[in-house]
Short mmCIF file of C-alpha atoms in Angstrom, two decimals:
data_model
loop_
_atom_site.label_atom_id
_atom_site.label_comp_id
_atom_site.label_asym_id
_atom_site.label_seq_id
_atom_site.Cartn_x
_atom_site.Cartn_y
_atom_site.Cartn_z
CA MET A 186 59.07 91.52 224.63
CA PRO A 187 57.40 94.66 222.91
CA LYS A 188 53.59 95.21 223.00
CA PRO A 189 51.61 94.38 219.93
CA LEU A 190 50.58 97.20 217.87
CA GLY A 191 47.06 98.17 217.89
CA SER A 192 45.22 98.76 214.58
CA LEU A 193 43.85 101.93 213.46
CA SER A 194 40.00 101.73 212.79
CA ALA A 195 37.29 104.23 211.93
CA SER A 196 35.98 104.07 215.63
CA LEU A 197 39.26 105.73 216.57
CA LEU A 198 39.07 108.43 214.21
CA ALA A 199 37.47 112.00 214.93
CA ARG A 200 36.55 114.91 212.85
CA LYS A 201 38.61 117.93 213.60
CA GLY A 202 37.25 119.88 216.75
CA ASP A 203 35.28 116.69 217.79
CA ALA A 204 38.18 114.73 219.57
CA ARG A 205 37.43 113.69 223.01
CA PRO A 206 39.90 112.06 225.70
CA ALA A 207 40.03 108.44 225.41
CA MET A 208 38.43 106.59 228.76
CA ARG A 209 40.38 103.63 229.87
CA PRO A 210 38.30 101.07 231.62
CA LEU A 211 39.34 100.43 235.13
CA ALA A 212 40.65 96.97 236.08
CA LEU A 213 38.61 95.29 238.73
CA GLY A 214 39.88 95.77 242.34
CA THR A 215 41.82 98.89 241.59
CA ALA A 216 39.09 101.35 242.88
CA THR A 217 39.53 102.43 246.37
CA ALA A 218 36.84 103.52 248.84
CA GLU A 219 38.99 106.14 250.41
CA PRO A 220 40.18 109.31 248.60
CA VAL A 221 43.79 109.69 247.60
CA GLU A 222 45.86 112.20 248.85
CA ASP A 223 47.23 114.31 245.83
CA ASP A 224 49.56 117.38 246.60
CA ALA A 225 49.79 118.11 242.94
CA ALA A 226 48.32 121.53 241.79
CA PRO A 227 45.04 120.97 240.00
CA MET A 228 45.44 120.95 236.18
CA ALA A 229 43.94 123.70 234.18
CA SER A 230 40.41 122.54 232.65
CA VAL A 231 41.18 124.05 229.08
CA THR A 232 44.31 124.45 227.27
CA VAL A 233 45.73 127.81 226.49
CA ALA A 234 44.90 127.40 222.65
CA THR A 235 41.39 126.85 223.81
CA ALA A 236 41.30 129.73 226.02
CA ARG A 237 42.64 132.09 223.35
CA ARG A 238 39.95 130.83 221.09
CA ILE A 239 37.23 131.32 223.50
CA ALA A 240 38.44 134.89 224.14
CA ARG A 241 38.64 135.51 220.41
CA GLU A 242 35.06 134.39 219.92
CA SER A 243 33.88 136.35 222.83
CA ALA A 244 35.61 139.63 221.66
CA ALA A 245 34.07 139.03 218.31
CA ARG A 246 30.41 138.58 219.89
CA THR A 247 31.02 141.73 221.93
CA ARG A 248 31.83 144.01 218.99
CA THR A 249 28.58 145.27 217.93
CA GLY A 250 27.81 146.48 214.41
CA LYS A 251 30.71 144.80 212.69
CA ALA A 252 30.58 142.58 209.60
CA ALA A 253 33.28 140.66 207.90
CA PHE A 254 34.09 140.11 204.28
CA THR A 255 37.11 139.00 202.16
CA LEU A 256 39.04 141.52 200.04
CA ARG A 257 41.16 139.97 197.32
CA LEU A 258 44.02 142.33 196.07
CA ASP A 259 46.40 141.58 193.30
CA SER A 260 50.07 141.16 194.63
CA ASP A 261 51.18 144.78 193.85
CA ARG A 262 48.28 146.62 195.82
CA HIS A 263 48.64 143.81 198.57
CA VAL A 264 52.46 144.69 199.11
CA ARG A 265 51.64 148.55 198.93
CA LEU A 266 49.11 148.05 201.78
CA ARG A 267 51.39 146.08 203.99
CA LEU A 268 54.23 148.58 203.51
CA ALA A 269 51.80 151.46 204.24
CA SER A 270 50.65 149.66 207.19
CA ALA A 271 54.30 149.16 208.50
CA MET A 272 55.03 152.88 207.77
CA THR A 273 52.05 154.25 209.59
CA ARG A 274 51.98 151.70 212.33
CA HIS A 275 48.35 151.25 211.54
CA SER A 276 46.56 147.97 210.67
CA SER A 277 45.74 147.24 207.08
CA GLN A 278 41.92 147.08 208.04
CA HIS A 279 42.13 150.44 209.49
CA LEU A 280 43.85 151.86 206.36
CA VAL A 281 41.33 150.19 204.08
CA THR A 282 38.43 151.49 206.50
CA LEU A 283 39.86 154.96 206.21
CA ALA A 284 39.83 154.88 202.36
CA LEU A 285 36.47 153.27 202.18
CA ASP A 286 35.32 156.28 204.54
CA ALA A 287 36.73 158.86 202.20
CA PHE A 288 35.41 157.36 199.12
CA LEU A 289 31.94 157.02 200.54
CA GLN A 290 32.09 160.88 201.48
CA ASN A 291 32.14 161.55 197.82
CA LEU A 292 29.04 159.58 197.21
CA PRO A 293 26.21 161.38 199.11
CA GLU A 294 23.46 159.22 197.35
CA VAL A 295 24.62 156.31 199.37
CA ASP A 296 23.74 158.39 202.71
CA ALA A 297 20.28 159.06 201.16
CA LEU A 298 19.66 155.47 200.41
CA VAL A 299 20.93 154.40 204.11
CA ALA A 300 18.49 156.86 205.46
CA GLN A 301 15.55 155.12 203.58
CA LEU A 302 16.45 151.52 205.07
CA PRO A 303 14.39 150.21 208.06
CA VAL A 304 15.89 150.45 211.38
CA THR A 305 17.32 147.14 212.49
CA ARG A 306 18.26 145.94 216.13
CA ALA A 307 21.94 145.75 217.07
CA PRO A 308 23.19 142.27 217.09
CA LYS A 309 23.65 140.58 220.46
#
């Protein structure tokens, strides 16, 4: 005889990233006073995906002085940037940074304005 299907209720739902393992109640009389011998290797406490996410976040925190922003390109420029990236074997970010640096060299007024800004501490 098949088990009856459980119903999905709001108490079983979790927001993305907030999910936790379900705890099953112990049946009375199943707990033992003596330790159980287990020859199996211990399971990893985090999944591979979690470890990668933590590594990315940690690396992002250790990079000092960097800021992120979104660059919207029309499809023609996007294709050209991707092709240039493939041809030069440099990331698109590296190519855009080089182009920005070259552009900013032609604007000495920007350096003069930067020199007037108050000195700020590097992010932790």
